[in-house]
Coordinates of C-alpha atoms and ligand atoms in Angstrom, one line a residue:
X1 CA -29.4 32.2 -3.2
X2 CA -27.2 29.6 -5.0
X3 CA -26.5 26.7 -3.1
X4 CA -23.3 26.8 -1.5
X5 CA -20.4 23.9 -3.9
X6 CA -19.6 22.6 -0.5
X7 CA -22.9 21.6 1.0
X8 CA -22.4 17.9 0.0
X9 CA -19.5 17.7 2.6
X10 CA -21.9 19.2 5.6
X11 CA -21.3 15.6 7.2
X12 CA -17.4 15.2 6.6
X13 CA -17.3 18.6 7.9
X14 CA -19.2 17.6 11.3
X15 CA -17.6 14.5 11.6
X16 CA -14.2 15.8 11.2
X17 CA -15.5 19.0 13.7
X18 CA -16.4 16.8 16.6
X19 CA -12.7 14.8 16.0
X20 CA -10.8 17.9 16.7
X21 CA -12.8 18.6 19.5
X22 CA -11.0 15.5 20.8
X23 CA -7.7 17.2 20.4
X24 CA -5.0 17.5 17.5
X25 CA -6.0 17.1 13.9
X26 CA -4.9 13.0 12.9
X27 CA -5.7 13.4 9.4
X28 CA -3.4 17.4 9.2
X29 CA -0.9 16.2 11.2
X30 CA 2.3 18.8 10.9
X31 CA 5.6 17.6 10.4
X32 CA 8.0 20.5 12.0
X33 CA 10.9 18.5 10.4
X34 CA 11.9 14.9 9.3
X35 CA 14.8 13.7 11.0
X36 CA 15.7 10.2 9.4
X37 CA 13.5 7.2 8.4
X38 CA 12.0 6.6 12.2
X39 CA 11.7 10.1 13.6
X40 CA 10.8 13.5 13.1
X41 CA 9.5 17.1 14.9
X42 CA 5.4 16.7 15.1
X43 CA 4.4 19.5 17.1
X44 CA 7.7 21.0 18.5
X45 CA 8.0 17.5 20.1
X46 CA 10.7 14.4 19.4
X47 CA 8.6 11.8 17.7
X48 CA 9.2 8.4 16.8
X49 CA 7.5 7.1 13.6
X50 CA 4.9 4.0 13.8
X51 CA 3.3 5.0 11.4
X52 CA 5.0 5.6 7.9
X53 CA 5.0 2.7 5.8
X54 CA 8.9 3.2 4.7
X55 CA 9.4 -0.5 5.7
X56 CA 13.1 -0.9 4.6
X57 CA 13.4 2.9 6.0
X58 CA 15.6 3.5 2.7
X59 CA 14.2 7.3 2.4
X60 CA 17.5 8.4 3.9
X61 CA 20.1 5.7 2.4
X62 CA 23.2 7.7 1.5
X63 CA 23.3 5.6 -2.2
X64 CA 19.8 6.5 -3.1
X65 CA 20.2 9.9 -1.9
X66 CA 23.1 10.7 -3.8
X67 CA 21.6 9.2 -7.1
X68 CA 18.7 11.6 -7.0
X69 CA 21.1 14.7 -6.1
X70 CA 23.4 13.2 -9.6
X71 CA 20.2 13.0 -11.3
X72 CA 18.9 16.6 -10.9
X73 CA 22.1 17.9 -11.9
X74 CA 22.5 15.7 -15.3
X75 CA 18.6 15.3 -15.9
X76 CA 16.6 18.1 -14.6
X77 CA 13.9 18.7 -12.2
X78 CA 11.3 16.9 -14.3
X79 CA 10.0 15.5 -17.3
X80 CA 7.3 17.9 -17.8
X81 CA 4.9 15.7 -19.4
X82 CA 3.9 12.3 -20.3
X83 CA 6.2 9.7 -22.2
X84 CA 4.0 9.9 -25.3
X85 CA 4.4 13.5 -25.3
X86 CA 7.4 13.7 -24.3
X87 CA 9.5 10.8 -24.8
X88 CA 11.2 8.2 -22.8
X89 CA 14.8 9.3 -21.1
X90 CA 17.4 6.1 -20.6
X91 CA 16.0 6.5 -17.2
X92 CA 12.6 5.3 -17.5
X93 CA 13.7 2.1 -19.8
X94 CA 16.7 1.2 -17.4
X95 CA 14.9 1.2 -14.7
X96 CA 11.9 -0.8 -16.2
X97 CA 14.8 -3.4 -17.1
X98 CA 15.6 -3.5 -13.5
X99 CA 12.2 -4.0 -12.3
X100 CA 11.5 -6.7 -14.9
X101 CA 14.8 -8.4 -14.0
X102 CA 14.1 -8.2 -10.3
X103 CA 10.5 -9.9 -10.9
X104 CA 12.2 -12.7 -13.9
X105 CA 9.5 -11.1 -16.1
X106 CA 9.5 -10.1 -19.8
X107 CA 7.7 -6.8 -19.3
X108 CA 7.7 -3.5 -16.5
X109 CA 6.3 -0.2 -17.0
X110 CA 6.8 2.7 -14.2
X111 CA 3.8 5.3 -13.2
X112 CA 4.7 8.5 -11.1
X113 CA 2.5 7.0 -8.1
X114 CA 1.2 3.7 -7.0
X115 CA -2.1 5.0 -7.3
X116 CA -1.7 5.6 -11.4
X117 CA -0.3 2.1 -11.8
X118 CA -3.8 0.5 -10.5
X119 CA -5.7 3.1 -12.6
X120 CA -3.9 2.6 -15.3
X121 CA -3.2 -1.5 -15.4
X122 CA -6.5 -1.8 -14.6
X123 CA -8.7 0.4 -17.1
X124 CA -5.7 -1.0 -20.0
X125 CA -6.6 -4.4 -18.7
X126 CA -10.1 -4.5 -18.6
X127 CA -12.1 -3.6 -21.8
X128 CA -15.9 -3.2 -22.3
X129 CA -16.9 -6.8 -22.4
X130 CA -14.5 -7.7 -20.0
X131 CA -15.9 -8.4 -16.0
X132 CA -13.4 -7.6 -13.5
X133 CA -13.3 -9.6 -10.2
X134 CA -12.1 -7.4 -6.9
X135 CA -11.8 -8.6 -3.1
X136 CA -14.0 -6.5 -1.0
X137 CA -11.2 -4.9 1.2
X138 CA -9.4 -3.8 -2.1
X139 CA -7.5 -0.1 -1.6
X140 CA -9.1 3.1 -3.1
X141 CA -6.9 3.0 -6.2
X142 CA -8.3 -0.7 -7.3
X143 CA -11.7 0.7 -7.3
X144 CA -11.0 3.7 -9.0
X145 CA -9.2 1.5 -11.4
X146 CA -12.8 -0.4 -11.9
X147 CA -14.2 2.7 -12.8
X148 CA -12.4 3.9 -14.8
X149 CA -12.7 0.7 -16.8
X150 CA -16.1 -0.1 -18.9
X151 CA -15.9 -4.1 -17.5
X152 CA -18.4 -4.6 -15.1
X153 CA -17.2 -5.1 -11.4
X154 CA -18.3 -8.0 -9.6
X155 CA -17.0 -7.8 -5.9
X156 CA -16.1 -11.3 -3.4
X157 CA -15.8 -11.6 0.1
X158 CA -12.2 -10.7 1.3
X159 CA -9.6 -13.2 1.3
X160 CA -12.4 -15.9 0.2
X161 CA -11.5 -17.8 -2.8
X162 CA -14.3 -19.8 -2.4
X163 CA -16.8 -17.3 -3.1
X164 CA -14.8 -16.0 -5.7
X165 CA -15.3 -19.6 -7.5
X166 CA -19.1 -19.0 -7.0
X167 CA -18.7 -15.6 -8.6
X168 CA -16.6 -16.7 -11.8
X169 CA -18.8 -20.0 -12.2
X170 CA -21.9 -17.6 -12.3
X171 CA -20.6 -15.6 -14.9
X172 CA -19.4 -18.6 -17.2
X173 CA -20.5 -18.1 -20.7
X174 CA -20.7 -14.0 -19.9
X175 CA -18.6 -11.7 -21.6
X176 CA -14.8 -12.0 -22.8
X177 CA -11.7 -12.2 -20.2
X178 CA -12.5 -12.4 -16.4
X179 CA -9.5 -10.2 -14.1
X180 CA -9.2 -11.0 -11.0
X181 CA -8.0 -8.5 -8.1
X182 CA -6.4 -9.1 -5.0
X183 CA -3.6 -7.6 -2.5
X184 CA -1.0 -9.2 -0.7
X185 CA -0.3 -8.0 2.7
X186 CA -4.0 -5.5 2.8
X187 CA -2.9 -2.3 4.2
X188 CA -5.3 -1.7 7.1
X189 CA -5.8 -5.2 9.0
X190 CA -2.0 -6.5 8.1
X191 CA -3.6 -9.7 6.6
X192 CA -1.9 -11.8 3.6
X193 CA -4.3 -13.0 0.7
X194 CA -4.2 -16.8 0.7
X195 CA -2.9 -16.7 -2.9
X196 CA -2.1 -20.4 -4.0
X197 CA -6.3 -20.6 -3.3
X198 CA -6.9 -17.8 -5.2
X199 CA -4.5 -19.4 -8.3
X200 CA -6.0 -22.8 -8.4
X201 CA -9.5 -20.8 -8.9
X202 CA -8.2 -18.8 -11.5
X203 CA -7.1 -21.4 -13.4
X204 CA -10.3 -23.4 -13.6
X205 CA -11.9 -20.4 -14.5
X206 CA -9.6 -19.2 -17.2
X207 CA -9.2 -16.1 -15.5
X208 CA -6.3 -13.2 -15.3
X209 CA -4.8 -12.9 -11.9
X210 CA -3.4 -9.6 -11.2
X211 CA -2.2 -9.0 -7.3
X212 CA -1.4 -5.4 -5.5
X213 CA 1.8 -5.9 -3.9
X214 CA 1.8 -2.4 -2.5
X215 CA 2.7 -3.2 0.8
X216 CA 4.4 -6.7 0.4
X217 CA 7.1 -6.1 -2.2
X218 CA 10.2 -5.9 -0.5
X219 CA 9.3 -7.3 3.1
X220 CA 7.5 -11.3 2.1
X221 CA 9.5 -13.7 -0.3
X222 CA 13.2 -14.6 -0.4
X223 CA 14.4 -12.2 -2.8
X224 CA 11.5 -9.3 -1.3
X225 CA 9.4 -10.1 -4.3
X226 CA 6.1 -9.9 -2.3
X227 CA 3.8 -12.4 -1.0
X228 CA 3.2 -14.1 -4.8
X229 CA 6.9 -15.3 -4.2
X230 CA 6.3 -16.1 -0.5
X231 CA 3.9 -18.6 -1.4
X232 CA 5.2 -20.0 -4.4
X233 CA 2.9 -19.0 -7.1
X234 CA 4.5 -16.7 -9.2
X235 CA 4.5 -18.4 -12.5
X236 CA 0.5 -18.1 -12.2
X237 CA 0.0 -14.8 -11.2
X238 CA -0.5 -12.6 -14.5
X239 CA 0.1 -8.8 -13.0
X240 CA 2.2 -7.8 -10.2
X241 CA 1.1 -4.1 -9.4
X242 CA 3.6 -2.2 -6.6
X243 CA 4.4 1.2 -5.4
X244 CA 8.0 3.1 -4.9
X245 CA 6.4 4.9 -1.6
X246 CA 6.9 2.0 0.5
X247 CA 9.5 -0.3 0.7
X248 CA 11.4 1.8 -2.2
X249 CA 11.4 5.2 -0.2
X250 CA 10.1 7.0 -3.0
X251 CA 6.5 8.3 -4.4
X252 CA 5.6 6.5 -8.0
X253 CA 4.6 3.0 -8.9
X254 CA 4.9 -0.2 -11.3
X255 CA 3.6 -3.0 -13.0
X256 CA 5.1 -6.1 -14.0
X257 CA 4.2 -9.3 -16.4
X258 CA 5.5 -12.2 -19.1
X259 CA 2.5 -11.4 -21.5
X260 CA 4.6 -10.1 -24.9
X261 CA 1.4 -7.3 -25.7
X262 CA 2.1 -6.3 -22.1
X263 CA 3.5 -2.8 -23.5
X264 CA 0.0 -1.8 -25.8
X265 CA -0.5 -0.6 -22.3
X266 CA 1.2 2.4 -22.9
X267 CA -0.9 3.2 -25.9
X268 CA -4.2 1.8 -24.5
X269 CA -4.3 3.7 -21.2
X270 CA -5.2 6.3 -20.4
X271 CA -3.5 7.3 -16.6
X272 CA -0.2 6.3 -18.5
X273 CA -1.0 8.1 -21.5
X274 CA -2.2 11.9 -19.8
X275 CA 0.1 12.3 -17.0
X276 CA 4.0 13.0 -16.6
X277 CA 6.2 10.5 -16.2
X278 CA 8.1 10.1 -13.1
X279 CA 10.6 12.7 -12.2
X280 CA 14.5 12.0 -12.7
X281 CA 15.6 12.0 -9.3
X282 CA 12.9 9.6 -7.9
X283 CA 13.9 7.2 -10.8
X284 CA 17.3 7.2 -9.7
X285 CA 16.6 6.7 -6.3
X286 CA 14.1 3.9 -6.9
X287 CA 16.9 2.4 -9.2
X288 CA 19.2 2.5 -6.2
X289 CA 16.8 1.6 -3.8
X290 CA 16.3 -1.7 -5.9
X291 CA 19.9 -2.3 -5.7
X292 CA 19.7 -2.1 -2.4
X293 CA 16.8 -4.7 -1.6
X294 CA 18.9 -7.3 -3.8
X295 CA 22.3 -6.5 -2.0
X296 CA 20.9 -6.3 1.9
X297 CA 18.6 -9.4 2.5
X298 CA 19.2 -8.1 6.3
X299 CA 16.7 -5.2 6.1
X300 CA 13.8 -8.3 5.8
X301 CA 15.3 -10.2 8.4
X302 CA 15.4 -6.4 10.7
X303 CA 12.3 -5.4 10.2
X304 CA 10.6 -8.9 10.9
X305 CA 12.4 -9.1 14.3
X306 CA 10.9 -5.3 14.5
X307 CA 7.5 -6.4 13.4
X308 CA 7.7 -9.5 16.0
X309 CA 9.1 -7.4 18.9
X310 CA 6.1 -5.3 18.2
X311 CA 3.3 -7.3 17.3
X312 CA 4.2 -9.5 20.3
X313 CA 4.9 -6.7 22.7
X314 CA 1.6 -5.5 21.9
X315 CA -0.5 -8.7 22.2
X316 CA 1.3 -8.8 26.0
X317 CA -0.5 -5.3 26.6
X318 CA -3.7 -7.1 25.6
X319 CA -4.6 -5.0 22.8
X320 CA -6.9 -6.6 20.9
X321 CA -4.9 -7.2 17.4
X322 CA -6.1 -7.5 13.5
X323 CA -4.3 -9.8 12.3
X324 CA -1.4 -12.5 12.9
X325 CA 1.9 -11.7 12.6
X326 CA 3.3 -8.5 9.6
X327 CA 4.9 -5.4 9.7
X328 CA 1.1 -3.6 9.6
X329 CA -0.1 -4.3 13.3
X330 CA -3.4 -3.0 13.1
X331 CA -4.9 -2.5 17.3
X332 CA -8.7 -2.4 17.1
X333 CA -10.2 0.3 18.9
X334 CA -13.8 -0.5 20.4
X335 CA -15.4 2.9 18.6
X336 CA -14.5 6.3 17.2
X337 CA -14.4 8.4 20.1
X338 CA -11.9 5.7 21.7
X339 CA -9.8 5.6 19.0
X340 CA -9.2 9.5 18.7
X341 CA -8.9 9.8 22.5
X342 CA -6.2 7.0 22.4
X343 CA -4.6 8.2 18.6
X344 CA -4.0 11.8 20.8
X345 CA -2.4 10.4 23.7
X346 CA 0.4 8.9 21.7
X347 CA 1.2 11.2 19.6
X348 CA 1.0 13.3 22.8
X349 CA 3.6 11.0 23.7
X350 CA 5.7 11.2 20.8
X351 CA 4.6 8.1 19.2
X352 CA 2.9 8.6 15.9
X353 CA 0.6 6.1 14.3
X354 CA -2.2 5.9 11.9
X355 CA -5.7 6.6 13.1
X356 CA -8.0 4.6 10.5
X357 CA -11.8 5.3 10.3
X358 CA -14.3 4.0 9.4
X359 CA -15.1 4.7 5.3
X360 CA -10.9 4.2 5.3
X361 CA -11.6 0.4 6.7
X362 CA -12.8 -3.0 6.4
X363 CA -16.4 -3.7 8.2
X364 CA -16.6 0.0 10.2
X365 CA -13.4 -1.0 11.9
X366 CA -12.1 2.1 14.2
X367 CA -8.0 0.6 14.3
X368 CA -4.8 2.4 15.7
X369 CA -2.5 1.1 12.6
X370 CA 1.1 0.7 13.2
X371 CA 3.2 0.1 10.9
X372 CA 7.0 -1.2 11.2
X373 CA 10.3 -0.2 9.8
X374 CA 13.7 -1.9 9.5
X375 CA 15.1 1.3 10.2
X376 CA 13.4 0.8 14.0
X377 CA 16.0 0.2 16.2
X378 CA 15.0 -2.5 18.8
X379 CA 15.4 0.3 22.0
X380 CA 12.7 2.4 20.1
X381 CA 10.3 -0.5 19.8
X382 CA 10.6 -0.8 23.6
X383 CA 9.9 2.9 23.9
X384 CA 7.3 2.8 21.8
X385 CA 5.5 -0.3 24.0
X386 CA 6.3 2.0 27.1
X387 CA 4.2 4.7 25.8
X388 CA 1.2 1.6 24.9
X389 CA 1.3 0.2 28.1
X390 CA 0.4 3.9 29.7
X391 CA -2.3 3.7 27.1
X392 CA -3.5 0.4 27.6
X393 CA -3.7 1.6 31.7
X394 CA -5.7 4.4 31.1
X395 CA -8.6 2.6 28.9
X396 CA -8.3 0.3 31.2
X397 CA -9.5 2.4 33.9
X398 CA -12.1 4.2 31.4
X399 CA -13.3 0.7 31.1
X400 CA -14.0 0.0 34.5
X401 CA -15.1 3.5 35.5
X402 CA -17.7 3.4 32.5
Ligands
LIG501 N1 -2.2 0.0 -3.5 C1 -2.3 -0.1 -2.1 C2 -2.7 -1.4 -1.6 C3 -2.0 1.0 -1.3 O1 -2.1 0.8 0.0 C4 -1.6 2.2 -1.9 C5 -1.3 3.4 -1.0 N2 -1.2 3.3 0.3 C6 -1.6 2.3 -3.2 C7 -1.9 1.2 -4.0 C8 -1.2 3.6 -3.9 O2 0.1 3.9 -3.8 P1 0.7 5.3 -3.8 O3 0.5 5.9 -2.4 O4 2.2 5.1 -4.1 O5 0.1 6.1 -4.8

């Protein structure tokens, strides 16, 4: 008998087994319907959504809306294959111009998701005699980056520049260029990378600094250019690497920097080179959505007062918190079976988070992870900490009955 393709999964398949046998399914969850940027029908039942990563809540701003509708009727469906193939429309340049303009850089390319732009900035980046440098707690899509690149990966301790230092100073004399990866805001824990460290080593390495601003762009700096404008450091910061399916409402991703060869990219990597270019309408909406970052500085100041309203809220309940304060409030959970039991009775509720696992998280942390809109109106933050502090009651009384 052949072996059965699927064996390999026998323990995915248990683990996920003895989840549902907890209750609903938090990794199939159903969405009846989506009703705006904060709510939708999960389950027949009114929902509000903690849990969505849309943190300007732009997925339903008339403007960008309309620009996708005018853009399927001028342009298309979609592009039906990759720029190299098949060219570049006005689209994909004009909006590159806006992306470089919004960063003050020379040089943006656009990917169809924020997962192809770290595969492909990173393989283009990083050659055979290269090393590349990556924060433990770096997302899925930076290590498959690494390996898809030939470099070799040498990995630091998260958010610790000093160890990096050790790393780079081991490796002097090795190799060609040294890259450097970190995040800014990290998606699971909510914590900001302490990037002016991280600069001042790069520099007296020589290094290239290239920085995920996945969840930052948008939400940290002045202007919402991520946490690399938050702190000041910019001008030293080689590669800014973001997503549209965030802050921009959208699904696709970009990369942005001042080095003039920036565009061999496109001829150099592959995940740019052998997949389709994003579609018309989410250009256009991404284009809009831009516009609308630069024209409403309010949607930062909202969803920090969200963020604080709920972070703070939360801390009151006595939930044990990741992080300091950011619009990821990550609650850690004391163990799986917890986590699931408590990730139930909110969505139960009508509040729906992330449950994050262990394999999905930093050190085997099991984390109810939250994450805030400005699109939250303040009276559904309060709902929302209703529903907690029912929560925070009943593991309570677990607690002291255990
Ligand atoms: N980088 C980080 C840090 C992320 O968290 C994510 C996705 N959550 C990505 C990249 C990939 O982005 P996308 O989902 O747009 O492909």
């Amino acid at each position: 008998m052949a072996i059965d393709i699927f064996d390999k999964y026998a323990s995915i398949e248990d683990r996920h087994r003895a989840l549902l046998g907890i209750g609903g399914d938090p990794f199939g969850v159903k969405v009846d319907r989506i009703i705006s940027a904060t709510e939708a029908l999960i389950d027949g039942r009114h929902t509000i959504l903690v849990g969505t990563n849309n943190y300007l809540g732009l997925t339903f701003q008339p403007e960008c809306v309309a620009a996708a509708k005018a853009a399927l009727d001028t342009d298309g469906t979609g592009t039906t294959g990759s720029r190299i193939a098949n060219g570049t429309y006005d689209r994909h340049t004009s909006l590159e111009a806006a992306f470089a303009r919004f960063f003050n850089r020379q040089k943006a390319i656009v990917f169809t998701t924020g997962y192809q732009a770290n595969l492909a900035t990173i393989c283009g980046l990083a050659g055979p005699d290269d090393f590349i440098l990556a924060d433990a707690d770096s997302h899925a899509s930076i290590w498959d980056g690494t390996r898809l690149s030939p470099a070799e990966t040498v990995v630091f301790r998260h958010n610790d520049p000093e160890h990096l230092d050790r790393r780079l100073t081991r490796l002097e004399g090795k190799g060609q260029c040294k890259l450097v990866i970190v995040e800014g805001l990290y998606s699971m824990l909510g914590d900001t990378a302490p990037l002016a460290e991280f600069v001042e080593v790069k520099k007296k390495h020589g290094a290239w600094l290239m920085v995920d601003e996945a969840h930052s762009f948008g939400v940290y700096g002045a202007h919402g250019r991520g946490v690399a404008e938050a702190q000041g450091v910019e001008e030293d910061v080689d590669f800014i690497v973001g997503t549209f399916s965030k802050s921009l409402g959208a699904s696709g991703g970009f990369a942005v920097a001042n080095h003039p060869k920036f565009d061999l990219l496109r001829l150099a990597s592959r995940p740019y080179m052998f997949s389709a270019s994003p579609s018309p309408a989410t250009m256009a909406s991404v284009a809009e959505a831009l516009h609308q970052i630069e024209l409403r500085p309010e949607l930062r100041t909202r969803i920090w007062a969200n963020a604080e309203q709920l972070h703070s809220g939360l801390a009151a309940l006595g939930f044990h918190l990741s992080a300091p304060l950011s619009p990821i409030i990550a609650i850690r959970m004391p163990d799986e079976a917890t986590a699931v039991m408590a990730w139930n009775r909110l969505i139960e509720s009508g509040v729906y988070v992330n449950l994050a696992l262990p394999g999905g998280t930093p050190n085997g942390a099991c984390l109810l992870r939250c994450s805030v809109s400005a699109a939250h109106e303040p009276a559904q933050i309060a709902t929302v900490l209703g529903r907690f502090a029912a929560l925070a009651s009943e593991l309570d009384s677990r607690r002291q009955a255990a």
